[in-house]
Structures are given as C-alpha cells and as structure tokens.
C-alpha cells in the first residue's frame, strides 16, 4: 500500500510539490543575488549557504558566495566556495574571476607564490589583473615579495604579447613628434605625430601637411606572414596599402602595387631610413614599366621635435 501511495505521489501529487519547492529555492537565489548586487555581503553569504547546501553545481553562485565571504573576512569559507566553483567547470570568464579573487586572499595570507600563480591563470583566461596588482591593498604582500616582478612580467607578456615580440619593435625608431622637410632643404612640408598603440601591436601616424591636407597610417607586424604592413588613408580619399615590410640595411622596406591616374599598373618601393635617433628619411619610388625603371614620388626627412623644458 505504501508503495502504491508513493507511486501515486510521484505521478500525480509530488510534481506540484517539487515545483513549489524549486520555485521557493529559486527565490532564495534571487534574494542572495539581490543582496550581493547592493553589497550586503553578510546577508548574501547566508542566503547562498541556504541555496547551495554544499551540493549545488551552480558555479557562478559559488563564485558569488565566495566573494561575499571574502568581503566579510571569512577567507577559509571563501576559498572553499571558489574551489567548488572551479570544480564545476565554469566558463572562462568565471574561472578568471575566481582566480583573481583567490589571488587577493592568498596575498593577504602571505602565500605570495600561490597568489602570483592565480593571477597568471586569470590573465591566461582573459582578465587583466595589472591595475589591481599595482593598486589594491590586498596585494601589498605580493608587491613586497620576490614573486612580484616575475609575476608582473609574465602577466604583462600574456596581456600584451606584442611587447615581448622583438619584430614588433622594428619600427619603433619612427615613433615620436616630427617636423618634416623636403630632403636636402629646409622647406617644411608638414608635421607628424607617430604613436605606439594597441599594446605595442601597431604604430599610428598622424600626418598634417602645410598644404592643409591630412591623413593617417596604421603600421603593424603580422605574425601570420612575418611581414610589416602599412595602410594609409588620406583626407583626399587616397588609400594605399604597403606590404612585405621588413627591416634590413638600416631601413624599413615596403613594397607597393596599384594603378596610376591613367589606370596603368604601377609598383613601388617605400622606405624609411633610420638615419639616427632624431632623423628618419621617408622615400617612395614608383615604376610604371613593370619594375624596369623607378622614379621618385617624394623624398621627405623627418626631424624629431625637441622636448620643451
């Protein structure tokens, strides 16, 4: 008889009770999340305990529970919560959050090696911990330890891989503020501000001529072909792409292919000569006969502006 009652309950009555129970359980999570959002971490931690009950596979909720415990100083409970979040294989952005938060506790506990490792893991998962590493009080112990510099270097190379690639520095000699002259004269043709951008992955030229036209070029090393490229867009709607860039013989050497005003194919050599630390010569020559002969298109000399004290 009891088995029959159980079967009937399972088929007819209990599903409604289960649904009611699950709805009530979901309300607890909603309350916990609301308290978490407004920063009432003590109350949120209690609600998360009620909801999670040590059996939940809700990795984001374990992460929020850990952060709630962390903010009220329950570090052992917070680390336990974070480990349970990771054990449930959350998405990378959750794992990066968990690792960065664990690192703060580990630094406070003076486990600086473990803290450094957790920050490196967070960086590998897409989080940039560098601002926190240098400013948060929680990382004071890590900053004062021997683990700090190696960790910062490793994290920087993960977040900004171009900084560690020697090829991306081939064109650094052009970075700066310049007055630009027709080569061999004092005739000023324009001004240029050349900047490192995108975490060292590109160089941006901001050109203004004395004739009021302007333009920009973005220069970048493409690891897929091992060459530099330049894309130029001028205010006169002139667009050019230079390719096969390579630093050799004291100059950045590009190639060019296009058409002239008559529609004929042209090719060119575009060179930036590294004359010295304050001088760069930019020279473009073009050929309309398939490369048999070349004629200069322009020849400019960039002179670095002196810093004003």
CSV table of C-alpha atoms in Angstrom, one decimal:
chain,number,residue,atom,x,y,z
A,1,UNK,CA,0.0,0.0,0.0
A,2,UNK,CA,2.8,2.4,0.9
A,3,UNK,CA,4.5,1.7,-2.5
A,4,UNK,CA,1.2,2.5,-4.3
A,5,UNK,CA,0.9,5.8,-2.3
A,6,UNK,CA,4.5,6.6,-3.3
A,7,UNK,CA,3.9,5.8,-6.9
A,8,UNK,CA,0.7,7.9,-7.0
A,9,UNK,CA,2.5,10.8,-5.2
A,10,UNK,CA,5.3,10.6,-7.8
A,11,UNK,CA,3.0,10.6,-10.8
A,12,UNK,CA,0.2,12.9,-9.6
A,13,UNK,CA,0.8,15.0,-6.4
A,14,UNK,CA,4.5,15.3,-5.8
A,15,UNK,CA,5.5,17.0,-9.0
A,16,UNK,CA,3.5,20.0,-7.9
A,17,UNK,CA,5.2,20.0,-4.5
A,18,UNK,CA,8.6,19.6,-6.1
A,19,UNK,CA,7.8,22.6,-8.5
A,20,UNK,CA,6.8,24.6,-5.4
A,21,UNK,CA,9.9,23.6,-3.6
A,22,UNK,CA,12.1,24.5,-6.6
A,23,UNK,CA,10.4,27.8,-7.0
A,24,UNK,CA,11.0,28.6,-3.4
A,25,UNK,CA,14.6,27.6,-3.8
A,26,UNK,CA,15.0,29.9,-6.8
A,27,UNK,CA,13.6,32.7,-4.7
A,28,UNK,CA,16.4,32.2,-2.2
A,29,UNK,CA,19.0,32.5,-5.0
A,30,UNK,CA,17.2,35.6,-6.3
A,31,UNK,CA,17.4,37.2,-2.8
A,32,UNK,CA,21.1,36.2,-2.5
A,33,UNK,CA,21.9,37.8,-5.8
A,34,UNK,CA,20.0,41.0,-4.9
A,35,UNK,CA,21.8,41.3,-1.6
A,36,UNK,CA,25.1,40.6,-3.4
A,37,UNK,CA,24.4,43.3,-6.0
A,38,UNK,CA,23.8,46.0,-3.4
A,39,UNK,CA,26.9,44.9,-1.4
A,40,UNK,CA,25.2,43.4,1.6
A,41,UNK,CA,27.7,40.6,1.6
A,42,UNK,CA,26.9,39.2,5.1
A,43,UNK,CA,23.3,38.7,4.4
A,44,UNK,CA,24.1,37.4,0.9
A,45,UNK,CA,26.5,34.8,2.3
A,46,UNK,CA,23.8,33.4,4.5
A,47,UNK,CA,21.3,33.2,1.6
A,48,UNK,CA,23.9,31.5,-0.6
A,49,UNK,CA,24.5,28.9,2.1
A,50,UNK,CA,20.8,28.2,2.2
A,51,UNK,CA,20.6,27.9,-1.6
A,52,UNK,CA,23.8,26.0,-2.3
A,53,UNK,CA,23.7,23.5,0.5
A,54,UNK,CA,27.1,22.0,-0.4
A,55,UNK,CA,25.6,20.1,-3.3
A,56,UNK,CA,24.9,22.7,-6.0
A,57,UNK,CA,26.6,22.7,-9.3
A,58,UNK,CA,25.9,26.4,-9.9
A,59,UNK,CA,29.4,27.6,-10.5
A,60,UNK,CA,28.5,31.4,-10.7
A,61,UNK,CA,26.6,31.2,-7.5
A,62,UNK,CA,29.6,29.5,-5.7
A,63,UNK,CA,31.8,32.4,-7.1
A,64,UNK,CA,29.4,35.0,-5.7
A,65,UNK,CA,29.2,33.1,-2.4
A,66,UNK,CA,33.0,33.1,-2.2
A,67,UNK,CA,33.1,36.9,-2.9
A,68,UNK,CA,30.5,37.5,-0.2
A,69,UNK,CA,32.5,35.5,2.3
A,70,UNK,CA,35.7,37.2,1.2
A,71,UNK,CA,34.2,40.7,1.8
A,72,UNK,CA,33.3,39.8,5.4
A,73,UNK,CA,36.6,38.3,6.2
A,74,UNK,CA,35.7,34.6,6.1
A,75,UNK,CA,38.7,33.7,3.9
A,76,UNK,CA,38.6,29.9,4.6
A,77,UNK,CA,35.0,29.7,3.5
A,78,UNK,CA,35.6,31.9,0.5
A,79,UNK,CA,38.5,29.7,-0.7
A,80,UNK,CA,36.3,26.7,-0.3
A,81,UNK,CA,33.5,28.3,-2.3
A,82,UNK,CA,35.9,29.3,-5.0
A,83,UNK,CA,37.3,25.8,-5.3
A,84,UNK,CA,33.7,24.4,-5.6
A,85,UNK,CA,33.0,27.0,-8.4
A,86,UNK,CA,36.1,25.8,-10.3
A,87,UNK,CA,35.2,22.1,-9.7
A,88,UNK,CA,32.0,22.7,-11.7
A,89,UNK,CA,33.9,23.7,-14.8
A,90,UNK,CA,32.6,27.2,-15.3
A,91,UNK,CA,33.0,29.4,-18.4
A,92,UNK,CA,36.5,31.0,-18.8
A,93,UNK,CA,35.3,34.5,-17.6
A,94,UNK,CA,34.0,32.9,-14.4
A,95,UNK,CA,37.3,31.0,-13.9
A,96,UNK,CA,39.3,34.2,-14.5
A,97,UNK,CA,37.1,36.0,-11.8
A,98,UNK,CA,37.6,33.1,-9.3
A,99,UNK,CA,41.4,33.1,-9.8
A,100,UNK,CA,41.7,36.8,-9.5
A,101,UNK,CA,39.7,36.8,-6.3
A,102,UNK,CA,41.5,33.9,-4.8
A,103,UNK,CA,44.8,35.7,-5.5
A,104,UNK,CA,43.7,38.6,-3.3
A,105,UNK,CA,43.1,36.2,-0.3
A,106,UNK,CA,46.3,34.3,-0.9
A,107,UNK,CA,48.3,37.5,-0.9
A,108,UNK,CA,46.6,38.6,2.3
A,109,UNK,CA,47.6,35.2,3.8
A,110,UNK,CA,51.2,35.9,2.6
A,111,UNK,CA,51.0,32.9,0.2
A,112,UNK,CA,52.6,35.1,-2.4
A,113,UNK,CA,53.7,32.3,-4.8
A,114,UNK,CA,50.2,30.9,-4.9
A,115,UNK,CA,48.8,34.4,-5.3
A,116,UNK,CA,51.1,35.0,-8.3
A,117,UNK,CA,50.1,31.7,-9.9
A,118,UNK,CA,46.4,32.5,-9.5
A,119,UNK,CA,46.9,35.9,-11.2
A,120,UNK,CA,48.8,34.4,-14.1
A,121,UNK,CA,46.0,31.9,-14.5
A,122,UNK,CA,43.4,34.8,-14.5
A,123,UNK,CA,45.5,36.5,-17.2
A,124,UNK,CA,45.6,33.4,-19.4
A,125,UNK,CA,41.8,33.3,-19.2
A,126,UNK,CA,41.4,36.9,-20.4
A,127,UNK,CA,41.4,39.0,-17.3
A,128,UNK,CA,43.8,41.9,-17.0
A,129,UNK,CA,45.0,42.0,-13.3
A,130,UNK,CA,47.7,44.6,-13.8
A,131,UNK,CA,45.8,47.6,-12.5
A,132,UNK,CA,44.7,45.6,-9.4
A,133,UNK,CA,48.1,44.2,-8.8
A,134,UNK,CA,49.7,47.7,-8.5
A,135,UNK,CA,46.9,49.4,-6.6
A,136,UNK,CA,44.8,47.1,-4.4
A,137,UNK,CA,45.8,46.9,-0.7
A,138,UNK,CA,45.1,43.2,-0.8
A,139,UNK,CA,48.2,42.7,-3.0
A,140,UNK,CA,50.6,44.6,-0.7
A,141,UNK,CA,52.3,41.4,0.5
A,142,UNK,CA,52.7,40.2,-3.1
A,143,UNK,CA,54.1,43.6,-4.2
A,144,UNK,CA,56.7,43.4,-1.4
A,145,UNK,CA,57.7,39.8,-2.2
A,146,UNK,CA,60.2,38.3,-4.6
A,147,UNK,CA,57.3,36.8,-6.6
A,148,UNK,CA,56.1,40.2,-7.7
A,149,UNK,CA,58.4,41.1,-10.6
A,150,UNK,CA,58.4,37.7,-12.3
A,151,UNK,CA,54.6,37.6,-12.0
A,152,UNK,CA,54.1,41.1,-13.4
A,153,UNK,CA,56.5,40.3,-16.3
A,154,UNK,CA,54.6,37.1,-17.1
A,155,UNK,CA,51.2,38.8,-16.9
A,156,UNK,CA,52.3,41.7,-19.0
A,157,UNK,CA,53.5,39.4,-21.7
A,158,UNK,CA,50.2,37.5,-21.6
A,159,UNK,CA,48.1,40.6,-21.8
A,160,UNK,CA,50.4,42.5,-24.3
A,161,UNK,CA,52.1,39.7,-26.3
A,162,UNK,CA,53.5,42.3,-28.8
A,163,UNK,CA,55.7,43.8,-26.2
A,164,UNK,CA,57.6,40.5,-25.9
A,165,UNK,CA,57.9,40.0,-29.7
A,166,UNK,CA,61.1,41.6,-31.0
A,167,UNK,CA,59.7,42.0,-34.5
A,168,UNK,CA,57.0,44.4,-33.3
A,169,UNK,CA,59.8,46.8,-32.2
A,170,UNK,CA,61.4,47.0,-35.7
A,171,UNK,CA,59.7,50.3,-36.5
A,172,UNK,CA,60.0,52.0,-33.1
A,173,UNK,CA,62.6,54.4,-34.4
A,174,UNK,CA,59.8,56.2,-36.2
A,175,UNK,CA,57.8,56.9,-33.0
A,176,UNK,CA,57.8,60.5,-31.9
A,177,UNK,CA,56.8,64.0,-32.9
A,178,UNK,CA,58.4,65.3,-36.1
A,179,UNK,CA,58.8,68.3,-38.3
A,180,UNK,CA,59.0,67.1,-41.9
A,181,UNK,CA,61.1,68.7,-44.7
A,182,UNK,CA,61.8,68.1,-48.3
A,183,UNK,CA,65.0,66.1,-48.2
A,184,UNK,CA,68.1,68.3,-48.6
A,185,UNK,CA,66.3,71.5,-47.9
A,186,UNK,CA,64.7,73.5,-45.1
A,187,UNK,CA,61.4,73.5,-46.9
A,188,UNK,CA,58.8,72.4,-44.3
A,189,UNK,CA,56.2,70.1,-45.9
A,190,UNK,CA,54.3,69.0,-42.7
A,191,UNK,CA,54.2,67.7,-39.2
A,192,UNK,CA,53.7,64.1,-37.9
A,193,UNK,CA,52.9,62.5,-34.6
A,194,UNK,CA,53.7,58.8,-34.6
A,195,UNK,CA,52.5,56.7,-31.7
A,196,UNK,CA,52.7,53.2,-30.4
A,197,UNK,CA,49.2,51.9,-30.0
A,198,UNK,CA,47.2,48.7,-29.3
A,199,UNK,CA,49.6,47.5,-26.6
A,200,UNK,CA,52.6,47.8,-28.8
A,201,UNK,CA,51.0,45.8,-31.7
A,202,UNK,CA,50.7,48.8,-34.1
A,203,UNK,CA,52.1,52.2,-34.9
A,204,UNK,CA,49.8,55.1,-35.8
A,205,UNK,CA,51.0,58.0,-37.9
A,206,UNK,CA,49.0,61.3,-37.7
A,207,UNK,CA,50.1,63.4,-40.6
A,208,UNK,CA,49.3,67.1,-41.3
A,209,UNK,CA,50.8,68.8,-44.3
A,210,UNK,CA,51.5,72.5,-44.6
A,211,UNK,CA,49.0,72.4,-47.5
A,212,UNK,CA,46.1,71.6,-45.1
A,213,UNK,CA,45.6,68.0,-46.2
A,214,UNK,CA,46.0,65.3,-43.6
A,215,UNK,CA,46.0,61.6,-43.2
A,216,UNK,CA,46.7,58.6,-41.0
A,217,UNK,CA,48.5,55.3,-41.4
A,218,UNK,CA,48.4,52.3,-39.3
A,219,UNK,CA,51.6,50.1,-39.4
A,220,UNK,CA,51.7,46.6,-37.9
A,221,UNK,CA,53.7,43.4,-37.9
A,222,UNK,CA,51.5,40.5,-39.0
A,223,UNK,CA,52.8,37.2,-37.4
A,224,UNK,CA,50.9,35.2,-40.0
A,225,UNK,CA,53.2,36.2,-42.8
A,226,UNK,CA,56.2,37.5,-40.8
A,227,UNK,CA,56.0,40.9,-42.5
A,228,UNK,CA,55.1,44.5,-41.7
A,229,UNK,CA,52.2,46.3,-43.4
A,230,UNK,CA,51.0,49.9,-43.7
A,231,UNK,CA,47.5,51.1,-44.5
A,232,UNK,CA,47.3,54.7,-45.4
A,233,UNK,CA,44.1,56.8,-45.7
A,234,UNK,CA,44.4,60.5,-46.7
A,235,UNK,CA,41.9,63.3,-46.5
A,236,UNK,CA,41.8,63.4,-50.3
A,237,UNK,CA,40.3,59.9,-50.2
A,238,UNK,CA,43.6,58.4,-51.3
A,239,UNK,CA,44.1,54.9,-49.9
A,240,UNK,CA,47.2,52.8,-50.2
A,241,UNK,CA,48.4,49.5,-48.8
A,242,UNK,CA,52.1,48.8,-48.5
A,243,UNK,CA,53.2,45.2,-47.8
A,244,UNK,CA,56.1,42.8,-47.4
A,245,UNK,CA,57.6,45.2,-44.9
A,246,UNK,CA,61.0,44.2,-43.5
A,247,UNK,CA,63.7,46.0,-41.5
A,248,UNK,CA,67.0,45.5,-43.2
A,249,UNK,CA,70.1,47.5,-44.1
A,250,UNK,CA,69.1,50.2,-41.6
A,251,UNK,CA,65.6,50.8,-43.1
A,252,UNK,CA,62.1,49.6,-43.0
A,253,UNK,CA,61.4,48.4,-46.6
A,254,UNK,CA,57.8,48.1,-48.0
A,255,UNK,CA,56.5,47.1,-51.4
A,256,UNK,CA,53.6,48.7,-53.2
A,257,UNK,CA,51.3,47.8,-56.1
A,258,UNK,CA,48.5,49.9,-57.5
A,259,UNK,CA,47.3,51.9,-60.5
A,260,UNK,CA,48.1,55.4,-61.6
A,261,UNK,CA,45.6,58.1,-62.7
A,262,UNK,CA,45.6,56.7,-66.2
A,263,UNK,CA,44.7,53.2,-64.9
A,264,UNK,CA,48.1,51.7,-65.6
A,265,UNK,CA,49.6,49.3,-63.1
A,266,UNK,CA,52.4,50.6,-61.0
A,267,UNK,CA,54.7,49.1,-58.4
A,268,UNK,CA,56.9,50.8,-55.9
A,269,UNK,CA,59.5,50.7,-53.1
A,270,UNK,CA,58.6,52.6,-49.9
A,271,UNK,CA,61.5,53.0,-47.5
A,272,UNK,CA,62.0,54.6,-44.1
A,273,UNK,CA,65.7,55.1,-43.5
A,274,UNK,CA,66.8,55.1,-39.8
A,275,UNK,CA,69.4,57.9,-40.2
A,276,UNK,CA,69.9,58.4,-36.5
A,277,UNK,CA,67.7,58.7,-33.3
A,278,UNK,CA,66.4,62.1,-34.4
A,279,UNK,CA,66.2,61.7,-38.2
A,280,UNK,CA,64.2,59.5,-40.5
A,281,UNK,CA,64.1,59.7,-44.2
A,282,UNK,CA,60.9,58.6,-46.0
A,283,UNK,CA,61.3,57.8,-49.7
A,284,UNK,CA,58.8,56.5,-52.2
A,285,UNK,CA,59.8,55.5,-55.8
A,286,UNK,CA,57.4,54.1,-58.4
A,287,UNK,CA,57.6,52.2,-61.6
A,288,UNK,CA,55.1,52.2,-64.5
A,289,UNK,CA,57.1,49.7,-66.6
A,290,UNK,CA,56.9,46.6,-64.5
A,291,UNK,CA,59.9,47.5,-62.4
A,292,UNK,CA,62.4,48.1,-65.1
A,293,UNK,CA,62.9,51.8,-64.0
A,294,UNK,CA,61.8,53.7,-61.0
A,295,UNK,CA,61.1,57.4,-60.5
A,296,UNK,CA,61.0,59.2,-57.1
A,297,UNK,CA,57.5,60.1,-56.0
A,298,UNK,CA,58.5,62.0,-52.9
A,299,UNK,CA,61.5,62.3,-50.6
A,300,UNK,CA,60.9,63.6,-47.0
A,301,UNK,CA,63.2,63.9,-44.0
A,302,UNK,CA,61.6,63.7,-40.5
A,303,UNK,CA,63.4,65.7,-37.8
A,304,UNK,CA,62.4,65.0,-34.3
A,305,UNK,CA,60.9,67.9,-32.3
A,306,UNK,CA,63.0,68.8,-29.3
A,307,UNK,CA,61.3,68.5,-25.9
A,308,UNK,CA,60.4,71.8,-24.3
A,309,UNK,CA,61.5,72.1,-20.7
